[in-house]
PDB file of C-alpha atoms in Angstrom:
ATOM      1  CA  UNK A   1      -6.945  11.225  -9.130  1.00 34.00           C
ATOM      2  CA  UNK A   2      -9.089   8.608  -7.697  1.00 37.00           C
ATOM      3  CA  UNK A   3     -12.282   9.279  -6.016  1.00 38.00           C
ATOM      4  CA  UNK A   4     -13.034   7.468  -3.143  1.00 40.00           C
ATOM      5  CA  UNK A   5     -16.415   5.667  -2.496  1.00 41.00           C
ATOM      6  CA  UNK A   6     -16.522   6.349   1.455  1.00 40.00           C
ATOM      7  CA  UNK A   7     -19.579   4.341   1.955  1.00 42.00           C
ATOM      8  CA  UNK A   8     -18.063   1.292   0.364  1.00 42.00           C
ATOM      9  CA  UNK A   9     -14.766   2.265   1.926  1.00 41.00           C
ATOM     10  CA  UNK A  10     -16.492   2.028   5.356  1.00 40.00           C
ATOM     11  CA  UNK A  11     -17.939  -1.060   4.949  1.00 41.00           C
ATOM     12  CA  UNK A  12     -15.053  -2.796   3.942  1.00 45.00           C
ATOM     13  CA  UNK A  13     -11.994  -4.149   5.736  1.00 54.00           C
ATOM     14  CA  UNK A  14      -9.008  -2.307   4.936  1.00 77.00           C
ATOM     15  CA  UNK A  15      -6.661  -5.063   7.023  1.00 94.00           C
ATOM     16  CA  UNK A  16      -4.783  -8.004   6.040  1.00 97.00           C
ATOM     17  CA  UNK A  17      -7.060  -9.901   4.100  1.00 96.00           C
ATOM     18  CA  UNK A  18      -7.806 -13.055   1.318  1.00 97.00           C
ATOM     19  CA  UNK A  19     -10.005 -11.582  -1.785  1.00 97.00           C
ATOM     20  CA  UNK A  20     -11.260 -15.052  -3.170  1.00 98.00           C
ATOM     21  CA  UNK A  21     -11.831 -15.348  -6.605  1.00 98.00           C
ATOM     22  CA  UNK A  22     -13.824 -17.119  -8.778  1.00 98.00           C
ATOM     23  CA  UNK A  23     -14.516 -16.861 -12.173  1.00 97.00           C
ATOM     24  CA  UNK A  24     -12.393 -13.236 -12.910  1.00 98.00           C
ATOM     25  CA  UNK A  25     -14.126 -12.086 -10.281  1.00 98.00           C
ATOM     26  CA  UNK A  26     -13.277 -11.074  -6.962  1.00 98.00           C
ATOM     27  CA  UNK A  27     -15.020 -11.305  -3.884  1.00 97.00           C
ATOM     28  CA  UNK A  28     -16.574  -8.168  -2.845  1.00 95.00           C
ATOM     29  CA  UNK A  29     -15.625  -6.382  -6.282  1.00 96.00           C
ATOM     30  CA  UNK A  30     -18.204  -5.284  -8.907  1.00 94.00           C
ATOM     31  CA  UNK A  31     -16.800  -4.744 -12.476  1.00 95.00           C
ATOM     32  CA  UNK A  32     -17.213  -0.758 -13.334  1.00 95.00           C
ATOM     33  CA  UNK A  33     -17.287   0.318 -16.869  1.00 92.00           C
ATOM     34  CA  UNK A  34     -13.747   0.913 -18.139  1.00 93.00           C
ATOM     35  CA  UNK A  35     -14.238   4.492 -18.781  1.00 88.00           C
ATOM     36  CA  UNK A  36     -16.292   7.731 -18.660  1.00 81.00           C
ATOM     37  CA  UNK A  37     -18.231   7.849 -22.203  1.00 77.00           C
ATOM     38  CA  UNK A  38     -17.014  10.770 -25.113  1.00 79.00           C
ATOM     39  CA  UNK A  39     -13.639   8.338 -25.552  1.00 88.00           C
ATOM     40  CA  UNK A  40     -13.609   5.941 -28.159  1.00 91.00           C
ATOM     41  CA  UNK A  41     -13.492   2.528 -26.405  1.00 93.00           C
ATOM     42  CA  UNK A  42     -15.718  -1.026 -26.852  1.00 92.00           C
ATOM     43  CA  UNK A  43     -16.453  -3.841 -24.946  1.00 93.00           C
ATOM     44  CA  UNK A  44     -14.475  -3.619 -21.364  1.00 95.00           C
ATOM     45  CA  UNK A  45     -14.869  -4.001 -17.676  1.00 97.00           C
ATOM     46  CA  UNK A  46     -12.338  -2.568 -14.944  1.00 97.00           C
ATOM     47  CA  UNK A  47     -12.532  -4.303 -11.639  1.00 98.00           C
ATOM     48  CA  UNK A  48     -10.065  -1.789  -9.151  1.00 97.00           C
ATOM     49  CA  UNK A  49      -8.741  -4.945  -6.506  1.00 97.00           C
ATOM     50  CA  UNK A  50      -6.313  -2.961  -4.034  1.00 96.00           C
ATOM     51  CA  UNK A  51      -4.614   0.147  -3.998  1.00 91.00           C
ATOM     52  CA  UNK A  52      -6.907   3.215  -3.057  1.00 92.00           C
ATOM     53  CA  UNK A  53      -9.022   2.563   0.029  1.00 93.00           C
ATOM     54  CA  UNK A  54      -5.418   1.134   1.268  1.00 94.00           C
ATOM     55  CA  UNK A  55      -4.035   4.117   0.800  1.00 94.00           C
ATOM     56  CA  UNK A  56      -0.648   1.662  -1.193  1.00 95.00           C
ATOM     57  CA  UNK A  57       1.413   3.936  -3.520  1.00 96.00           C
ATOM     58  CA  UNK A  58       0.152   1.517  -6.420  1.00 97.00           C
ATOM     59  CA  UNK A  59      -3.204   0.218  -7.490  1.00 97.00           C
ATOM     60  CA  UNK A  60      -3.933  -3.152  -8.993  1.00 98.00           C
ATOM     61  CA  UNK A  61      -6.520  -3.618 -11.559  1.00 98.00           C
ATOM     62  CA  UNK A  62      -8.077  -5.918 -13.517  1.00 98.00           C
ATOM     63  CA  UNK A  63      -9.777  -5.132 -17.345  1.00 98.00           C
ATOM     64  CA  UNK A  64     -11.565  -7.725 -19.257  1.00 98.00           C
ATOM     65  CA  UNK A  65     -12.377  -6.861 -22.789  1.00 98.00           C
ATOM     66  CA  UNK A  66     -15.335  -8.725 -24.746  1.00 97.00           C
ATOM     67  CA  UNK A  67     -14.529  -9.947 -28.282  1.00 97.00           C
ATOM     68  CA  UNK A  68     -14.281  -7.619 -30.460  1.00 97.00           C
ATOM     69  CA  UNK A  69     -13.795  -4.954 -27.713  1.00 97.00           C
ATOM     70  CA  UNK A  70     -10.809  -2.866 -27.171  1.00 97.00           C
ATOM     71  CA  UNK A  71      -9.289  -0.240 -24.697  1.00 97.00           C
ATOM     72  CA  UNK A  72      -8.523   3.499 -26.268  1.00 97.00           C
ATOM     73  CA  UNK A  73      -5.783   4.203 -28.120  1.00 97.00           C
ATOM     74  CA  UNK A  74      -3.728   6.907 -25.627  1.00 96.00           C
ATOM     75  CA  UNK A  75      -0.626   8.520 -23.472  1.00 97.00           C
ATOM     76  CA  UNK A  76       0.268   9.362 -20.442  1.00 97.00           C
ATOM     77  CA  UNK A  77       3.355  10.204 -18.549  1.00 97.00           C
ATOM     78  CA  UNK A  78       2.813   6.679 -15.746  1.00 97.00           C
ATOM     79  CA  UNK A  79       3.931   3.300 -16.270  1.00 97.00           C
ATOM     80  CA  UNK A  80       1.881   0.446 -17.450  1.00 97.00           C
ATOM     81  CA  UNK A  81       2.360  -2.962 -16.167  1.00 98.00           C
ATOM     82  CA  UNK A  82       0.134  -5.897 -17.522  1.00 98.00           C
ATOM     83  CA  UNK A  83       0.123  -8.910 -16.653  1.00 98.00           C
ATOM     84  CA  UNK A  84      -2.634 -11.378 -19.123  1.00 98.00           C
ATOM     85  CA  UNK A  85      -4.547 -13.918 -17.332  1.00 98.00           C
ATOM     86  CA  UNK A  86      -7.028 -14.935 -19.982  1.00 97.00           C
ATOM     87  CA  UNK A  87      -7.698 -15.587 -23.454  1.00 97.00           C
ATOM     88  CA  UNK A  88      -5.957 -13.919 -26.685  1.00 98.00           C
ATOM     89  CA  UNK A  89      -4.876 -10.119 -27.254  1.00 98.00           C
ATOM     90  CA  UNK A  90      -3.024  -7.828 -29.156  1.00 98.00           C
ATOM     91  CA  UNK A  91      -1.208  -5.023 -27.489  1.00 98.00           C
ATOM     92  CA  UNK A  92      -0.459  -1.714 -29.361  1.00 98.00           C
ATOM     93  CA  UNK A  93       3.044  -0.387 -28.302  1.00 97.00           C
ATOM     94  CA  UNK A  94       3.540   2.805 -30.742  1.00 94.00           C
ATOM     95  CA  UNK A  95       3.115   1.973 -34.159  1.00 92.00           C
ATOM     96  CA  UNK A  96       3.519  -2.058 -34.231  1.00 94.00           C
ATOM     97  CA  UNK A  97       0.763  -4.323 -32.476  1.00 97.00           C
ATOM     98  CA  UNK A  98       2.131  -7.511 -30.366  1.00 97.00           C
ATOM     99  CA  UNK A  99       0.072 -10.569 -29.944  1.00 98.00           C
ATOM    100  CA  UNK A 100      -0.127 -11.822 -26.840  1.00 98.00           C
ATOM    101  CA  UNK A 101      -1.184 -14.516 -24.123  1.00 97.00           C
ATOM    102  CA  UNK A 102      -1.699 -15.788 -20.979  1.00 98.00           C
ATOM    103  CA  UNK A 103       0.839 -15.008 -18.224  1.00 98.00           C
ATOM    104  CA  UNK A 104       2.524 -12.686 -20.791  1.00 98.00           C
ATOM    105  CA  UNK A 105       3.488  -9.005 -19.012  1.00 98.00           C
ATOM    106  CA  UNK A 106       3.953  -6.078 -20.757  1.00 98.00           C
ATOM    107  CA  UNK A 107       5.864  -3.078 -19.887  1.00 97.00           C
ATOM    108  CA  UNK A 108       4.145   0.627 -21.076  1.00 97.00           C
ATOM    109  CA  UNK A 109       7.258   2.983 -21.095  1.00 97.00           C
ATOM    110  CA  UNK A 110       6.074   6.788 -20.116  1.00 97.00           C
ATOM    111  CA  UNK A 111       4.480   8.747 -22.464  1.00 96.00           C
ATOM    112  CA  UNK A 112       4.280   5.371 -25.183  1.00 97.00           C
ATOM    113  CA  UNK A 113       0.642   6.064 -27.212  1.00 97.00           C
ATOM    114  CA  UNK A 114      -0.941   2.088 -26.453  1.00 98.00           C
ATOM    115  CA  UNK A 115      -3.446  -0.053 -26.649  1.00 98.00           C
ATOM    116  CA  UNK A 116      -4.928  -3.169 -26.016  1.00 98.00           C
ATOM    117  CA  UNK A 117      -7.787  -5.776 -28.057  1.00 98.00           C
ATOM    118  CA  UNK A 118      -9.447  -8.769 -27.881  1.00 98.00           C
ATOM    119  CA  UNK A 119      -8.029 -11.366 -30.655  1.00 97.00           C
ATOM    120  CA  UNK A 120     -10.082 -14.482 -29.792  1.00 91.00           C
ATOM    121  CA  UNK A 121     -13.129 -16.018 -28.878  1.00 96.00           C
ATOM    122  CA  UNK A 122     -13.246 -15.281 -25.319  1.00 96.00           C
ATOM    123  CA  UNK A 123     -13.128 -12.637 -23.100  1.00 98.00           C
ATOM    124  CA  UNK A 124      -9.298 -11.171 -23.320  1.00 98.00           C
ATOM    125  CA  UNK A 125      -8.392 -10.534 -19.569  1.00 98.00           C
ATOM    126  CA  UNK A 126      -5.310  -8.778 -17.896  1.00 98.00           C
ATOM    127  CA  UNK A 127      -3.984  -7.352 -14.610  1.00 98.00           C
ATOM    128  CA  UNK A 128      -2.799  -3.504 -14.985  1.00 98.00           C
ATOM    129  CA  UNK A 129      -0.701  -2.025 -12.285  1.00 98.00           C
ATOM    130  CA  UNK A 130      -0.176   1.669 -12.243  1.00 98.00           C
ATOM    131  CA  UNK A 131       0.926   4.448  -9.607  1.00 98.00           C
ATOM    132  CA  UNK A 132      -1.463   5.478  -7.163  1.00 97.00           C
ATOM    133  CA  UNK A 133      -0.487   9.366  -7.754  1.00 97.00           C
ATOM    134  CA  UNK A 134      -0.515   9.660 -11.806  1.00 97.00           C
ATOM    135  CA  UNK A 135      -1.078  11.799 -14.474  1.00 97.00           C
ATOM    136  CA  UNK A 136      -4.780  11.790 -16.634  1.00 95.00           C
ATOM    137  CA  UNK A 137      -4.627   9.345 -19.619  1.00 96.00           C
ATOM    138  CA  UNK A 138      -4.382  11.853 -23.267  1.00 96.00           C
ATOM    139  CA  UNK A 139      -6.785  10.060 -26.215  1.00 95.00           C
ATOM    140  CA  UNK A 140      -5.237   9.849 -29.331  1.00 95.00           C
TER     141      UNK A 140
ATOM    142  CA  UNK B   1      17.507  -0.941  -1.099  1.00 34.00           C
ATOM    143  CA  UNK B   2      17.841  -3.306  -4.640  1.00 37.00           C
ATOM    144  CA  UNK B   3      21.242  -3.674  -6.274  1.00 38.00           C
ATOM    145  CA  UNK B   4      20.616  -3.284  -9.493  1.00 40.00           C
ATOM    146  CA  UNK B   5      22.848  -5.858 -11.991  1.00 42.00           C
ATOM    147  CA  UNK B   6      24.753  -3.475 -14.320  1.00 40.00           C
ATOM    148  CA  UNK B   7      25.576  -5.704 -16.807  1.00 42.00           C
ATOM    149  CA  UNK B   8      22.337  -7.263 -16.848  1.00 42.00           C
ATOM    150  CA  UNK B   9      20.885  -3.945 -17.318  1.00 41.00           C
ATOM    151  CA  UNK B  10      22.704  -2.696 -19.748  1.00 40.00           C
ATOM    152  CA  UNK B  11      21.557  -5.797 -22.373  1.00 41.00           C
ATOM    153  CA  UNK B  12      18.097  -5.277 -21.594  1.00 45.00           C
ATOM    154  CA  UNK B  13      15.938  -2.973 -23.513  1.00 53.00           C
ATOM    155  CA  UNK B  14      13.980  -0.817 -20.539  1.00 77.00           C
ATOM    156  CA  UNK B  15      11.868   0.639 -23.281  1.00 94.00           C
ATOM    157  CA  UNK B  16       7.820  -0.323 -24.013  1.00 97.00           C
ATOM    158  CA  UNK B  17       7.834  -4.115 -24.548  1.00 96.00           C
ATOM    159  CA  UNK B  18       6.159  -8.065 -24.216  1.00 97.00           C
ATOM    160  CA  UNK B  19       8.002 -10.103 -22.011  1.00 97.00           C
ATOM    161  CA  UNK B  20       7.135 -13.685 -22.774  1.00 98.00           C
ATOM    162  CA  UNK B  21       5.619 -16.325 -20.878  1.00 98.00           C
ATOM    163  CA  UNK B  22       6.145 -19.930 -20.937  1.00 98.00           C
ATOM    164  CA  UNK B  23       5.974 -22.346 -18.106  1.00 97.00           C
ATOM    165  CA  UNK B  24       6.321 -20.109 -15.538  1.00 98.00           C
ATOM    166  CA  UNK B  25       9.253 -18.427 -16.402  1.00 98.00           C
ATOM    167  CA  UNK B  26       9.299 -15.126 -18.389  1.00 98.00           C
ATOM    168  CA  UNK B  27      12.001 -14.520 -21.350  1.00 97.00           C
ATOM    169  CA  UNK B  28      15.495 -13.342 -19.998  1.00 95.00           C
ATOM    170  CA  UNK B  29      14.547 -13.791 -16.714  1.00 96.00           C
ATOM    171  CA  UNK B  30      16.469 -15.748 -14.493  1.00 94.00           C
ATOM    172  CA  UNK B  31      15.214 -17.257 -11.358  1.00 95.00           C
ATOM    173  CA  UNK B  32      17.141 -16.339  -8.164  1.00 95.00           C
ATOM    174  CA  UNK B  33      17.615 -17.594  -4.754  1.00 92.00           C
ATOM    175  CA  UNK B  34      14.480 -15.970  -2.633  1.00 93.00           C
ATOM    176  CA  UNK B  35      16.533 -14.178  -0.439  1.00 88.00           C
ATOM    177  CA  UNK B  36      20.200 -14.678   1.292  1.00 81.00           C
ATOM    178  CA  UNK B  37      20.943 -17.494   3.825  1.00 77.00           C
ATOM    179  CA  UNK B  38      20.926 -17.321   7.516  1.00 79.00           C
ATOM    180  CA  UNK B  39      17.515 -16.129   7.637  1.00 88.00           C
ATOM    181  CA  UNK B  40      14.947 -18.926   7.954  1.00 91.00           C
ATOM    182  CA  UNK B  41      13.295 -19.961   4.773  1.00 93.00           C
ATOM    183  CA  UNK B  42      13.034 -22.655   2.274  1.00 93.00           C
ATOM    184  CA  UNK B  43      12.688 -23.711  -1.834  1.00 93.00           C
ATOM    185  CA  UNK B  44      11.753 -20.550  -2.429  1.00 95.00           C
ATOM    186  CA  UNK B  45      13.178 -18.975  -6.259  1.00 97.00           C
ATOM    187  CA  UNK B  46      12.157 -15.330  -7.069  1.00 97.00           C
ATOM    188  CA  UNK B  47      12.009 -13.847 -10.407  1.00 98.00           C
ATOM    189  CA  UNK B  48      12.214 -10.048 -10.377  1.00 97.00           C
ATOM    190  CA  UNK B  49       9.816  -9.247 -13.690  1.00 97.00           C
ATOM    191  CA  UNK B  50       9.836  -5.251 -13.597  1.00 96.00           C
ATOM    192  CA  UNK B  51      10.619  -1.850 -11.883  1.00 91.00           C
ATOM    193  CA  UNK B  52      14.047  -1.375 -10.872  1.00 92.00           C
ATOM    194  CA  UNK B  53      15.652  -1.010 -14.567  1.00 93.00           C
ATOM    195  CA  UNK B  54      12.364   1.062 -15.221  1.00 94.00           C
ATOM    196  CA  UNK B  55      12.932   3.047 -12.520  1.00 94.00           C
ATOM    197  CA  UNK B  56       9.031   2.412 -11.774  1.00 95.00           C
ATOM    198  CA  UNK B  57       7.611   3.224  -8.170  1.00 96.00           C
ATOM    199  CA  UNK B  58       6.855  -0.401  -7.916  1.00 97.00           C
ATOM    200  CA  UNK B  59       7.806  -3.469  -8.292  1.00 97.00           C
ATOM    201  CA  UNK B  60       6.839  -7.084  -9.910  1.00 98.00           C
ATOM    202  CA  UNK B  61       7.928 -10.696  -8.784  1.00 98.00           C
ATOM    203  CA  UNK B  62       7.222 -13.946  -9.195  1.00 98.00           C
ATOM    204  CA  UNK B  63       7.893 -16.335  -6.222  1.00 98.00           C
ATOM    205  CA  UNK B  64       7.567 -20.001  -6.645  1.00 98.00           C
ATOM    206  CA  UNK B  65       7.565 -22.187  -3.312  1.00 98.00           C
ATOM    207  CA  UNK B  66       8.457 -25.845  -3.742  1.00 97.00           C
ATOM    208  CA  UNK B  67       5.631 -28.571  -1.806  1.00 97.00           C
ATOM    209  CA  UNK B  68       7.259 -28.352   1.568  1.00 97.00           C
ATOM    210  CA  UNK B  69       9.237 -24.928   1.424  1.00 97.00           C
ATOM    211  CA  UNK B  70       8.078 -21.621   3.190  1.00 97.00           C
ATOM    212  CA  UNK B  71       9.106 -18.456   3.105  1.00 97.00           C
ATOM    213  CA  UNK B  72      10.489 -16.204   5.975  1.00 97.00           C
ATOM    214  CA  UNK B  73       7.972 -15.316   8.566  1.00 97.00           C
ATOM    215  CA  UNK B  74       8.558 -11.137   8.888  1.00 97.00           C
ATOM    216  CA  UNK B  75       6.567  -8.067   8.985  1.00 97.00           C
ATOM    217  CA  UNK B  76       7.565  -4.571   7.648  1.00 97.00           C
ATOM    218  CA  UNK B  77       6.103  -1.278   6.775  1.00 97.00           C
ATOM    219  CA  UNK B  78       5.652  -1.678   3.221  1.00 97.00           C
ATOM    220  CA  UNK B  79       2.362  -3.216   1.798  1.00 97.00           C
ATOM    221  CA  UNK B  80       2.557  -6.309   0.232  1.00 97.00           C
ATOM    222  CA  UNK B  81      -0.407  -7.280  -2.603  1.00 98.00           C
ATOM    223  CA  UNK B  82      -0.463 -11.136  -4.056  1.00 98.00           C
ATOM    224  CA  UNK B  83      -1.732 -13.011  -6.497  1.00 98.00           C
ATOM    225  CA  UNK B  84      -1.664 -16.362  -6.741  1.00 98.00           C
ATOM    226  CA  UNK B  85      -0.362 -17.984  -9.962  1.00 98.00           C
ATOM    227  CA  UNK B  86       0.041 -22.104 -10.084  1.00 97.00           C
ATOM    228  CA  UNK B  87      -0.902 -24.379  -7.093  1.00 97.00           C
ATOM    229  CA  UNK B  88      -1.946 -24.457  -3.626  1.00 98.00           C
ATOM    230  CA  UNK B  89      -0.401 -22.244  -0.950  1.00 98.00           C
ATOM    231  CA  UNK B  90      -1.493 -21.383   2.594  1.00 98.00           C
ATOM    232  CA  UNK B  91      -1.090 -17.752   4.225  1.00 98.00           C
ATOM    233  CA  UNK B  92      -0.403 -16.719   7.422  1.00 98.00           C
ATOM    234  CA  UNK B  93      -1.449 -12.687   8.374  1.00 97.00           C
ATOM    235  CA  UNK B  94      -1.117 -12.420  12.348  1.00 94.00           C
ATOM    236  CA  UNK B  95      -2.094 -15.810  13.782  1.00 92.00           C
ATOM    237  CA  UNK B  96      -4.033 -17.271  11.473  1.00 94.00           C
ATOM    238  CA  UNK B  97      -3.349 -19.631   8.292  1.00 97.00           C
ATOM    239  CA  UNK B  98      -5.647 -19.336   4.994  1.00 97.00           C
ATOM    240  CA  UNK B  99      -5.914 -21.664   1.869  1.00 98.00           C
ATOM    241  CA  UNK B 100      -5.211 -19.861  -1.204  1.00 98.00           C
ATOM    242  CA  UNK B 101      -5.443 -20.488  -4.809  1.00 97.00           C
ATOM    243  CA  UNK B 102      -5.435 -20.010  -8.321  1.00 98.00           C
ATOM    244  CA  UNK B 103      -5.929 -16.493  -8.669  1.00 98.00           C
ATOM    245  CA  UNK B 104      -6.686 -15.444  -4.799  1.00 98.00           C
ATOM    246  CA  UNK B 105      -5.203 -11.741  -4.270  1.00 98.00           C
ATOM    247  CA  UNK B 106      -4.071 -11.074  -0.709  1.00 98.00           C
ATOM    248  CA  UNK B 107      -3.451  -7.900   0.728  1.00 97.00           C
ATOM    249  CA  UNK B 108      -0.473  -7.681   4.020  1.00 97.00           C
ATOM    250  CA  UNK B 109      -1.079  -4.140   5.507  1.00 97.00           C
ATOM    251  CA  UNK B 110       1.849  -2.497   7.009  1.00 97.00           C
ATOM    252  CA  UNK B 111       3.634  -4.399   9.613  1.00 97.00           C
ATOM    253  CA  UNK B 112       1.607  -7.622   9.539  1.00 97.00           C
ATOM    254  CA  UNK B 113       3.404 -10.279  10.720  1.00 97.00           C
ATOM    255  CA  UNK B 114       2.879 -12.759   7.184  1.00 98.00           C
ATOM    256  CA  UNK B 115       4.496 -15.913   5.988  1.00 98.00           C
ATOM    257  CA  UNK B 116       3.246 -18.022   2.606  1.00 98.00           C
ATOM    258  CA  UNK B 117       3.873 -21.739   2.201  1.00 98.00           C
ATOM    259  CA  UNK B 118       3.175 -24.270  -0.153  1.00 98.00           C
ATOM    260  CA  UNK B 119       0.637 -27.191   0.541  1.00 97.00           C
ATOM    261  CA  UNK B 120      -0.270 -28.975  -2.370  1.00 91.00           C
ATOM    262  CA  UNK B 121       2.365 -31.442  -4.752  1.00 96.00           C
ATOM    263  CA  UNK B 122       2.851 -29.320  -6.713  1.00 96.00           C
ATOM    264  CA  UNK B 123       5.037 -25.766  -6.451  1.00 98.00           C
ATOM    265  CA  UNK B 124       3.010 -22.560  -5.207  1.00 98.00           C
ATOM    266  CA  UNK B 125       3.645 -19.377  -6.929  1.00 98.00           C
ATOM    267  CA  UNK B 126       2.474 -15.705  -6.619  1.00 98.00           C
ATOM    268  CA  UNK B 127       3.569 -12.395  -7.932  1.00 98.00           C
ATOM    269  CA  UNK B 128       4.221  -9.686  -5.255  1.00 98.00           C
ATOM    270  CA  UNK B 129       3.787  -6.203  -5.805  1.00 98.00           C
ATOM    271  CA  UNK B 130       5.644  -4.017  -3.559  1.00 98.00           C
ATOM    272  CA  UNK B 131       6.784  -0.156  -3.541  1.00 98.00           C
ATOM    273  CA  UNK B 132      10.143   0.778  -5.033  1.00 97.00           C
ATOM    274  CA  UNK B 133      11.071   2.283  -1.692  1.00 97.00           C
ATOM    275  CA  UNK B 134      10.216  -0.145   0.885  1.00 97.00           C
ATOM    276  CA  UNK B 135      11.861  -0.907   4.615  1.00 97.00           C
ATOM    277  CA  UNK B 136      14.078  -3.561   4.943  1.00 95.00           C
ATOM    278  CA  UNK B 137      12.022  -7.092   6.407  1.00 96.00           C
ATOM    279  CA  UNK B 138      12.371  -8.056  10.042  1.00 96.00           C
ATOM    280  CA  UNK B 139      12.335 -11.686  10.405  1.00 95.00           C
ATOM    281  CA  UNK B 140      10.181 -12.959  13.318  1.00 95.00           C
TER     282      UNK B 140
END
């Protein structure tokens, strides 16, 4: 599901290690656009911080969406797990949207159609924790 | 490998859904004792935030480590990924301690030896990610 960058993969430590951060950024990380284009999304970053290149059964990332901005509205059979770690969202869980906020985490049941938006002022940033092995998200 | 609290399950919706935040505890969570006595540790609660009653490959935590306490120094096979939440905490992977803070992610590869403490006034606390099926910790 994942491709691997081996050039990056070889340069970095794959050991027990401290990623600083600073900023919502992590050491060493660049943020990536959130998606391929041809899928209606606005306005967001994905930063991958562990998972792949460790070869762990689950990857952690982090998203940060831009005012305005929001993440497409889609399925898939793997669990979400968000946890928000800056500024003000709204999370679509089936039909009803949820506000929420900082240190709030939200639980994507398989197969729920979801998605997430900025609400505020500032960048709307969140952890997302998915299995390594999953299925490719379906836009709806 | 996690008993899972009938009761407790059975009032819980396991469906899509916004657990709240607020002062470092999350809504119907309880904190628990970090682990069972007669191994060495100290002021160390865990909240268990998702994955067994979602029967999800992995699992959230939240630890929280009062100024003074520790937690067990171990290694196992399973991977552990933190991120640090509230305060000031030191790590130790192999023989060597490292400051971490507010929003640090640290990565313990299989079978490093690893140990968290606090060190500020206030208490530390991290999530933990870790795979649903994991090996049992060996304390050292």
């Amino acid at each position: 599901m994942f491709t691997r960058n081996q050039d990056m993969s070889e340069e970095r430590s794959l050991g027990s290690r401290v990623i600083r951060f600073s900023d919502f950024r992590w050491e060493g990380i660049e943020p990536a656009p959130y998606k391929e284009a041809g899928v209606d999304w606005s306005a967001v970053t994905r930063q991958l911080l562990l998972g792949p290149d460790e070869d762990a059964p689950f990857h952690l990332r982090y998203f940060e969406v831009e005012p305005g901005g929001y993440t497409t509205y889609e399925r898939h059979e793997h669990q979400h797990v968000v946890v928000v770690l800056r500024g003000k969202g709204e999370v679509r869980l089936g039909d009803s949207w949820e506000s929420v906020n900082y240190g709030d985490v939200v639980y994507v049941a398989p197969n729920e159609p979801h998605q997430l938006r900025a609400s505020g002022d500032e960048p709307f940033g969140f952890f997302c924790i998915v299995r390594a092995d999953r299925d490719p998200a379906v836009p709806l």
